[in-house]
Coordinates of C-alpha atoms and ligand atoms in Angstrom, one line a residue:
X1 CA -28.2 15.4 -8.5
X2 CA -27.3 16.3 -5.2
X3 CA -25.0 19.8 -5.0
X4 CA -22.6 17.7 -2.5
X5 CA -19.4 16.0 -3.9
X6 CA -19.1 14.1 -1.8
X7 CA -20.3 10.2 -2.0
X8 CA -22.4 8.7 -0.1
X9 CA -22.4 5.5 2.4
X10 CA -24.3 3.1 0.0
X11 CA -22.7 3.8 -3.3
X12 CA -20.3 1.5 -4.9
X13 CA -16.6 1.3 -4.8
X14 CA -16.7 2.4 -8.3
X15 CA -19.1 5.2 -8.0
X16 CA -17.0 6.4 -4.4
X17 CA -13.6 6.3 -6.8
X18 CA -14.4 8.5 -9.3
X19 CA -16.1 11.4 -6.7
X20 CA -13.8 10.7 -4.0
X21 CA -12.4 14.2 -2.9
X22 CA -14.2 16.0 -5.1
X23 CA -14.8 20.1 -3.8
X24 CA -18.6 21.2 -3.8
X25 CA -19.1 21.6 -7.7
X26 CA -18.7 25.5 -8.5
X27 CA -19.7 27.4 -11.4
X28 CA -17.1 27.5 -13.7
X29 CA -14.4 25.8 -11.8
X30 CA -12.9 22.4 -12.7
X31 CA -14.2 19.3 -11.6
X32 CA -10.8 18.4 -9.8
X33 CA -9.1 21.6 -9.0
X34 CA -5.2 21.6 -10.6
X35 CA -2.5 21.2 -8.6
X36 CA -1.6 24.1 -6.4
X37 CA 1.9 25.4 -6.5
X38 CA 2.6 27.5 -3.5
X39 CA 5.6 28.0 -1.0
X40 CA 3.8 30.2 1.0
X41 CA 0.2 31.6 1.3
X42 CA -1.1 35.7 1.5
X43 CA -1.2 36.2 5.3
X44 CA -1.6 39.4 7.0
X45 CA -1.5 39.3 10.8
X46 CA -2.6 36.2 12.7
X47 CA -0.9 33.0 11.4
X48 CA -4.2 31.2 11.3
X49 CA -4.9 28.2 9.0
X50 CA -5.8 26.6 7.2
X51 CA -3.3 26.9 4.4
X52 CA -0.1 29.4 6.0
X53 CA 3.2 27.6 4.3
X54 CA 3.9 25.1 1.8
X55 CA 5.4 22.7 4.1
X56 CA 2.4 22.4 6.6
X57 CA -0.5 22.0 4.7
X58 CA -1.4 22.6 0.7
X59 CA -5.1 22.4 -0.9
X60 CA -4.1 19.9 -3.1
X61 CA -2.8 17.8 -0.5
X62 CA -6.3 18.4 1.3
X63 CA -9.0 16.9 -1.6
X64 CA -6.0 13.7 -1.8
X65 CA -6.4 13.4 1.8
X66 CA -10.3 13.8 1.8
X67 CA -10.4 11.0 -1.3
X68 CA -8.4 8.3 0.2
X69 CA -10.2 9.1 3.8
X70 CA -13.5 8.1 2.0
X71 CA -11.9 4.6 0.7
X72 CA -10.1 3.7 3.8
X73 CA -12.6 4.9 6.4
X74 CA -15.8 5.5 5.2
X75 CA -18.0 7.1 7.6
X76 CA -16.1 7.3 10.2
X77 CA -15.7 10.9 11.7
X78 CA -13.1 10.4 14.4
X79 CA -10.2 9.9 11.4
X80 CA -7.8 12.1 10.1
X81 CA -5.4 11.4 7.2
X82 CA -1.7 12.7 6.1
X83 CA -0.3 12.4 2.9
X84 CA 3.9 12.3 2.5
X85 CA 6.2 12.2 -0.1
X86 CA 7.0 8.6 -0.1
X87 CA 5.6 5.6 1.6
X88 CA 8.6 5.2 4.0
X89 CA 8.3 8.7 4.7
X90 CA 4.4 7.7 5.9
X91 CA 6.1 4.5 7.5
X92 CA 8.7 6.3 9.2
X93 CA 6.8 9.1 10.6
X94 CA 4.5 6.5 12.4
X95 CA 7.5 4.7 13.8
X96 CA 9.2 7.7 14.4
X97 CA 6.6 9.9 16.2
X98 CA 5.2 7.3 18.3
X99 CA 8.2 5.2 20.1
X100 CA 10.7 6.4 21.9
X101 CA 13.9 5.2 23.7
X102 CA 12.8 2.5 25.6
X103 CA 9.8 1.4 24.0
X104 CA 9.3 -1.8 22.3
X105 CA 8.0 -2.2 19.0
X106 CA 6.7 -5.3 16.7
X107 CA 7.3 -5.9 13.4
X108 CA 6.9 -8.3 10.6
X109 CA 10.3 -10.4 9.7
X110 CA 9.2 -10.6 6.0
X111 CA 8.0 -7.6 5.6
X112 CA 9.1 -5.4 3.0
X113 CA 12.4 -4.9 2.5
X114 CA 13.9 -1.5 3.9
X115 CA 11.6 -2.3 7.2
X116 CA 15.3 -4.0 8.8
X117 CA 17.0 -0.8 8.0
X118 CA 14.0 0.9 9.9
X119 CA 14.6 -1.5 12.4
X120 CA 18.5 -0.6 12.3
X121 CA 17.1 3.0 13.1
X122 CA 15.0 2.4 16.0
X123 CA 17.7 0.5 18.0
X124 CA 20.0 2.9 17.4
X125 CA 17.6 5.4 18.9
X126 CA 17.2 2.8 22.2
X127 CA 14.2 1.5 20.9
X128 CA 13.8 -2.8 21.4
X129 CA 12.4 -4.8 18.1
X130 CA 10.6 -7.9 18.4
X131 CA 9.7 -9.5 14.8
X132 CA 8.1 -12.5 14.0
X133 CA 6.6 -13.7 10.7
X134 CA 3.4 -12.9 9.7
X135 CA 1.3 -16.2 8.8
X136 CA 0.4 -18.4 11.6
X137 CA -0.2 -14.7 13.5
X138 CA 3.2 -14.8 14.9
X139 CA 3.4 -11.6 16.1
X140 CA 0.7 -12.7 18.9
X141 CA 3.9 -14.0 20.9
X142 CA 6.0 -10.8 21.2
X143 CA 3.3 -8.3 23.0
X144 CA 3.5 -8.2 26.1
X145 CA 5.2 -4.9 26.8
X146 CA 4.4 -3.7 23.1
X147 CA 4.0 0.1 22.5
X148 CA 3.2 -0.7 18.9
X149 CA 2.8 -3.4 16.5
X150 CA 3.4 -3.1 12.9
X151 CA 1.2 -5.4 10.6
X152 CA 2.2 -5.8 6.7
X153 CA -0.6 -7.8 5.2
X154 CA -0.5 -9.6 2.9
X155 CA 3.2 -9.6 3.6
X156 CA 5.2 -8.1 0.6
X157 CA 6.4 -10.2 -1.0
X158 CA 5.8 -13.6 0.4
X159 CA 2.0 -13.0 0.5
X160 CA 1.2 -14.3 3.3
X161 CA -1.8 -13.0 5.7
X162 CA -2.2 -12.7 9.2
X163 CA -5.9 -11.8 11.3
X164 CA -5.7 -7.7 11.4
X165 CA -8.9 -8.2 14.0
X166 CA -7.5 -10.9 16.2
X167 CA -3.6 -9.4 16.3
X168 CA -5.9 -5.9 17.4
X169 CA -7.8 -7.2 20.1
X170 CA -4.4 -9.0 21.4
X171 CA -2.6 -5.5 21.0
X172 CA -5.1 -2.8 22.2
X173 CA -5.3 -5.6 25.3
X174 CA -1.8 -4.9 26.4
X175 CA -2.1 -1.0 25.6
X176 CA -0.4 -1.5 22.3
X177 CA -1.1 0.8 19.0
X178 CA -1.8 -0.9 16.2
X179 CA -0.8 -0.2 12.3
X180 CA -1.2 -1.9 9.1
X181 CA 0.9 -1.3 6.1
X182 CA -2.2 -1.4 3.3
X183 CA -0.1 -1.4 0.5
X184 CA -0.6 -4.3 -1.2
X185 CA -4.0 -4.9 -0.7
X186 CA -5.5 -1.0 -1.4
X187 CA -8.3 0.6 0.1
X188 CA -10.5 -1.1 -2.2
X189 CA -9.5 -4.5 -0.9
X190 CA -8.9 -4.1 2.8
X191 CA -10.1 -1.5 5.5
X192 CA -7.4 -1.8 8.5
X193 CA -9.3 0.6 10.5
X194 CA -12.6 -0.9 10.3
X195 CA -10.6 -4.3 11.5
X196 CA -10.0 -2.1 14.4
X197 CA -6.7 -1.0 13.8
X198 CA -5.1 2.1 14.9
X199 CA -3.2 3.1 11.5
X200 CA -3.7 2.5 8.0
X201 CA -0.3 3.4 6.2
X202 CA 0.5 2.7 2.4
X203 CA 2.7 3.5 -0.4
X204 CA 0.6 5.1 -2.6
X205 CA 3.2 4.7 -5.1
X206 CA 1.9 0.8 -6.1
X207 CA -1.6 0.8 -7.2
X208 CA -2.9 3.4 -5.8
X209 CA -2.2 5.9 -8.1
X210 CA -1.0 2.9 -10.4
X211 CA 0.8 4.2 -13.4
X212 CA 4.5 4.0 -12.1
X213 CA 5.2 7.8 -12.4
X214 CA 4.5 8.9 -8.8
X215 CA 6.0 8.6 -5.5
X216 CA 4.0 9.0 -2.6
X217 CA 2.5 8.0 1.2
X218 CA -0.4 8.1 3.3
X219 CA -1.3 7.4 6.8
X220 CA -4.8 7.7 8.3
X221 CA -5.5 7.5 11.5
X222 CA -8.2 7.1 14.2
X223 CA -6.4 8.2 17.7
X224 CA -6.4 11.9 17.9
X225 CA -3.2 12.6 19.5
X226 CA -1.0 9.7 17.9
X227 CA -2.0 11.5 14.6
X228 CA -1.0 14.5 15.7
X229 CA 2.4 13.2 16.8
X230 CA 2.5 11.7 13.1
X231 CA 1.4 15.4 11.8
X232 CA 4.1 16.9 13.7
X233 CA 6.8 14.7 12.5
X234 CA 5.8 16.0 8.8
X235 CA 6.7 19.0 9.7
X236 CA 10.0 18.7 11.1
X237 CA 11.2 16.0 9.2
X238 CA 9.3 17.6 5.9
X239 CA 8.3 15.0 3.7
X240 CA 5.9 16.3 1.8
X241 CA 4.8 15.1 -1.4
X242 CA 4.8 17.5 -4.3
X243 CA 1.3 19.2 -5.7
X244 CA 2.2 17.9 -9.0
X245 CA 2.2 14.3 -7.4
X246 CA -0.3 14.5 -5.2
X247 CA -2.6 16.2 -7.8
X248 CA -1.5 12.8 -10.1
X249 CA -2.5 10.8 -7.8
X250 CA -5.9 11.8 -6.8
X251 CA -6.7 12.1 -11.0
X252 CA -5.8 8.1 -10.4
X253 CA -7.7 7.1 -8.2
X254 CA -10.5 7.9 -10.1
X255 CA -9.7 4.5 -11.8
X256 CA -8.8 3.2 -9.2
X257 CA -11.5 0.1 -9.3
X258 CA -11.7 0.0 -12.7
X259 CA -7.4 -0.9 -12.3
X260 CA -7.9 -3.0 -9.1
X261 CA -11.0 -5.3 -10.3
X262 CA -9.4 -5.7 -13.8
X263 CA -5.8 -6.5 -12.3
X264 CA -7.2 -8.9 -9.5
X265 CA -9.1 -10.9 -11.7
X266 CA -6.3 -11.6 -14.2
X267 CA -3.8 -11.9 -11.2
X268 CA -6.2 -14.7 -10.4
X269 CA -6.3 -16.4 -13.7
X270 CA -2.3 -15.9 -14.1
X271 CA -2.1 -17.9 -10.5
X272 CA -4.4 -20.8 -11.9
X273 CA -2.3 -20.7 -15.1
X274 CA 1.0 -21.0 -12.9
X275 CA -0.2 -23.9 -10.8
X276 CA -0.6 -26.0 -13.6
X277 CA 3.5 -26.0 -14.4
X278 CA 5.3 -28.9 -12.8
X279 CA 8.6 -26.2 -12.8
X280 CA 6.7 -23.5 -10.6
X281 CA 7.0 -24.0 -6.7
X282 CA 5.5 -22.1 -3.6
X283 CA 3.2 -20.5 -5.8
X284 CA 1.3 -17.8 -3.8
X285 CA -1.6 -16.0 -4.4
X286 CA -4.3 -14.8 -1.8
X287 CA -7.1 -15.3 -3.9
X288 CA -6.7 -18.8 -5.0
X289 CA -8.8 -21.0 -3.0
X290 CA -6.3 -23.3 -1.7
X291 CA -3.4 -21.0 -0.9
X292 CA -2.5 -21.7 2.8
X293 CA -3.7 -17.8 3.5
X294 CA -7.0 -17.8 1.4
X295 CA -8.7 -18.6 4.7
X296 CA -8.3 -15.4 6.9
X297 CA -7.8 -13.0 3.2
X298 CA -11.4 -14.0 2.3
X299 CA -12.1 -12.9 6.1
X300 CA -10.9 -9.4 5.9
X301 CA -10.4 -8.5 2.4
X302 CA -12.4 -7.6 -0.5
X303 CA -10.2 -8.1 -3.1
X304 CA -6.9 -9.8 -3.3
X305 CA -4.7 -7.9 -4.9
X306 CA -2.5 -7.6 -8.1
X307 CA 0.7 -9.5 -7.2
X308 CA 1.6 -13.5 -7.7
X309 CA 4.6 -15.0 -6.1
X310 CA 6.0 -18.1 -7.0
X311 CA 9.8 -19.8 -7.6
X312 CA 11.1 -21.0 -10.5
X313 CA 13.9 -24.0 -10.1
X314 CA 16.9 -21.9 -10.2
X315 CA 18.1 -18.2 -10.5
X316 CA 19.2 -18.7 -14.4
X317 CA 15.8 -20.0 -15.4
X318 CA 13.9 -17.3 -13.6
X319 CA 16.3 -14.6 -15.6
X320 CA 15.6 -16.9 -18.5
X321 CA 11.8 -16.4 -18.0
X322 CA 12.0 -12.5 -17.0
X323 CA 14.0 -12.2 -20.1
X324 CA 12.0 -13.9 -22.2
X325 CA 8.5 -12.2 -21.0
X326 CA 7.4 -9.2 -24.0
X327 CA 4.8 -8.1 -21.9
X328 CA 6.3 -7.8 -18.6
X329 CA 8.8 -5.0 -17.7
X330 CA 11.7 -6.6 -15.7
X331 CA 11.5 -3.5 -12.9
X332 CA 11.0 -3.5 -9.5
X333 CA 8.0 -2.1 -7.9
X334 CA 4.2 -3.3 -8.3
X335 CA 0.6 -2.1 -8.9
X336 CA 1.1 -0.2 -11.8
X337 CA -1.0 -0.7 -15.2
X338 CA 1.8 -2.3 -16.7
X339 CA 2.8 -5.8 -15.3
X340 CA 6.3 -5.7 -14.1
X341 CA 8.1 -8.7 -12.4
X342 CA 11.4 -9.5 -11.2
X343 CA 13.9 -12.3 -9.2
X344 CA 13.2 -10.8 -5.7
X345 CA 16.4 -12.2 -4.4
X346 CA 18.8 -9.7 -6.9
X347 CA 18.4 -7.3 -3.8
X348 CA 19.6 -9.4 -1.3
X349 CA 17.2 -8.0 1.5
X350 CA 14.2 -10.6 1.5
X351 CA 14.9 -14.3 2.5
X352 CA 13.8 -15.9 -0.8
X353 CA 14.8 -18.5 -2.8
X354 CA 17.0 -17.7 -5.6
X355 CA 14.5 -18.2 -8.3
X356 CA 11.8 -16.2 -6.3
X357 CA 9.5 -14.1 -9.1
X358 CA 7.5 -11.4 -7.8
X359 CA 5.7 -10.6 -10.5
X360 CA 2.8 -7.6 -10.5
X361 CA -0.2 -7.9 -12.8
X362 CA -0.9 -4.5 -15.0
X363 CA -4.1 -4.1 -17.2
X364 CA -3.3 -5.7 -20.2
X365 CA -5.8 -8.1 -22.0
X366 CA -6.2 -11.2 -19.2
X367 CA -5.5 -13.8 -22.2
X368 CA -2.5 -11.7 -23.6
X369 CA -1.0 -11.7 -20.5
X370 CA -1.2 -15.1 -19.5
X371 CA -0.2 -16.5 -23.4
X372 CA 3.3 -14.0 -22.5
X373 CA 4.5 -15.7 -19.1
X374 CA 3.2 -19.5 -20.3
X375 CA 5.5 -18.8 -23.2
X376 CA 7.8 -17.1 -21.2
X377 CA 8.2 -20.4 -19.1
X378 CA 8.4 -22.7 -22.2
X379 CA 11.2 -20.9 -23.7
X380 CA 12.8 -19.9 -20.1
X381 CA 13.5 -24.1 -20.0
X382 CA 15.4 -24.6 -23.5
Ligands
PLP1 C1 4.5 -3.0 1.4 C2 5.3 -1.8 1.1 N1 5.3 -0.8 2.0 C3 6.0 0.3 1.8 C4 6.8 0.5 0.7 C5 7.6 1.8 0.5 O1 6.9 2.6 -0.4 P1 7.7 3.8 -1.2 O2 8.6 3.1 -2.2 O3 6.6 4.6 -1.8 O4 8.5 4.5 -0.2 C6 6.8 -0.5 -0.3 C7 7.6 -0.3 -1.5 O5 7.8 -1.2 -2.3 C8 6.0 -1.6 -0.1 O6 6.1 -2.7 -1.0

């Protein structure tokens, strides 16, 4: 074995997961160091780096940031990555740090749901916002005079896809910065920067770290000073993730294919399952062959991801069915090991149907999982 930690270009996704971050192996010493708990840092005279206080820059926060680097840009030097304390602190500080008054920005219209109240924010700041939806590659219309486009795909939680490389080539045309919320798909199913794009940003809350105890955020970018800008923003607006959590979630990752293959594949098998029930309509899944975004997904992603979207016929039998699942917490959220679903429309922010299911696939047994929500739906209609 080679004394580096760190993996190399041909291994596998599973093999890069469970080394990804890793320090130089040293005697005695943990394989993942614990999390380190520090305001402040020993420093006599010069403030040099790289670690000074507890709000710039944190070693645990460095081998997180080194371990998603290695999933979401492999081998690409120019990138650096940022880790926050939430993903709308990651979203925000992108938005934030790059447009100013007078600037226009585009985003998604179905996007996810607190991106309008972002949207809100900009305005209010003199900033224009164009949206369009995202299938079809609607955004295409609105960038002429773009500063930045925001991508969310697939779209949470309609699941639709739009074409990361063609909507780049269109952008960086006009002068336009590109990011891509990665959310949904992980690093494991989608590479935005590969695609071209400027940012990859993500709530590493869903299934990244993947066991619904963590908040957190990420942004990794390739253009120097726009990531510094985003850097920068950290540190005045200061949110930081925790050690604790950001220790959490780079001991997750390690799993992280091991979650992601096993949740895909049943999310796929609980999408064929659903198309076969004459009460289920606008059933949406990436991954099935004739959903209207398999097309471009199988393009640019690797995997499909761990949520299934479909309508029951009213918003009684869809709390029917969420109340009759024993295997599926009714909670919001998605990506953890534990299958959650609920009626997206309780919030009142997404334009869904009333009996609109978003429902996440955990880890459970593929068969036990399917048996619950076909169940689920029989007694949901008595
Ligand atoms: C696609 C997408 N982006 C961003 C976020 C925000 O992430 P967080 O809840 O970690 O702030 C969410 C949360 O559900 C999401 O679904």
């Amino acid at each position: 074995m080679s004394d580096s930690a760190t993996p190399v270009n041909g291994d596998g996704d599973g093999t890069r997961a469970v080394r990804a971050g890793l320090p130089e192996p040293v005697k005695h010493e943990p394989t993942l160091p614990g999390p380190v708990f520090a305001a402040h840092f020993h420093l006599p005279g010069e403030p040099t780096g790289p670690y000074t206080y507890g709000r710039d820059e944190n070693p645990t926060w460095t081998l997180l940031e080194r371990a998603i680097e290695e999933l979401e840009a492999p081998g690409q030097d120019d990138v650096e990555t940022l880790v926050f304390a939430s993903g709308m602190a990651a979203i925000s500080s992108v938005l934030f740090s790059q447009l100013s008054a007078g600037d226009t920005a585009v985003l998604p219209n179905d996007g996810y749901q607190a991106l309008p109240l972002v949207r809100a924010q900009l305005e209010a700041y003199g900033i224009e916002v164009r949206t369009a939806p995202t299938g079809g590659d609607a955004q295409l219309d609105l960038l002429d005079g773009a500063k930045l486009l925001w991508i969310e795909t697939p779209s949470n939680p309609g699941l639709d896809v739009c074409d990361i490389r063609r909507l780049v080539e269109a952008a960086h045309a006009r002068g336009a910065l590109v990011a891509v919320d990665n959310t949904l798909a992980t690093p494991l199913g989608q590479r935005p920067l590969e695609l071209g794009a400027d940012f990859s940003v993500a709530s590493g809350t869903k299934q990244l770290s993947g066991h619904g105890d963590v908040l957190l955020g990420y942004v990794v970018g390739r253009n120097a000073e726009a990531i510094t800008a985003v850097r920068r923003w950290r540190k005045i607006v200061g949110a930081i993730p925790g050690p604790m959590e950001a220790w959490l979630a780079h001991r997750s990752i390690a799993t992280l294919q091991l979650r992601v293959d096993r949740q895909c594949a049943t999310a796929l098998m609980v999408a064929q399952a659903l198309r076969e029930r004459p009460e289920v309509t606008g059933l949406r899944y990436p991954g099935l062959p004739d959903d209207p975004a398999h097309e471009i997904a199988a393009r640019q992603m690797r995997r499909y991801g761990c949520v299934v979207s479909f309508t029951l016929p009213t918003r009684t039998r869809a709390d029917r069915f969420l109340d009759a699942l024993r295997l599926v917490d009714d909670a919001t959220s998605f990506g953890g090991v534990r299958s959650t679903a609920e009626r997206r429309g309780r919030w009142g922010g997404d334009a869904v149907p009333e009996g609109f299911i978003r429902l996440s696939v955990g880890a459970e047994d593929p068969e036990d999982l399917v048996a619950d929500v076909l169940r689920a739906l029989e007694e949901s209609a008595r």
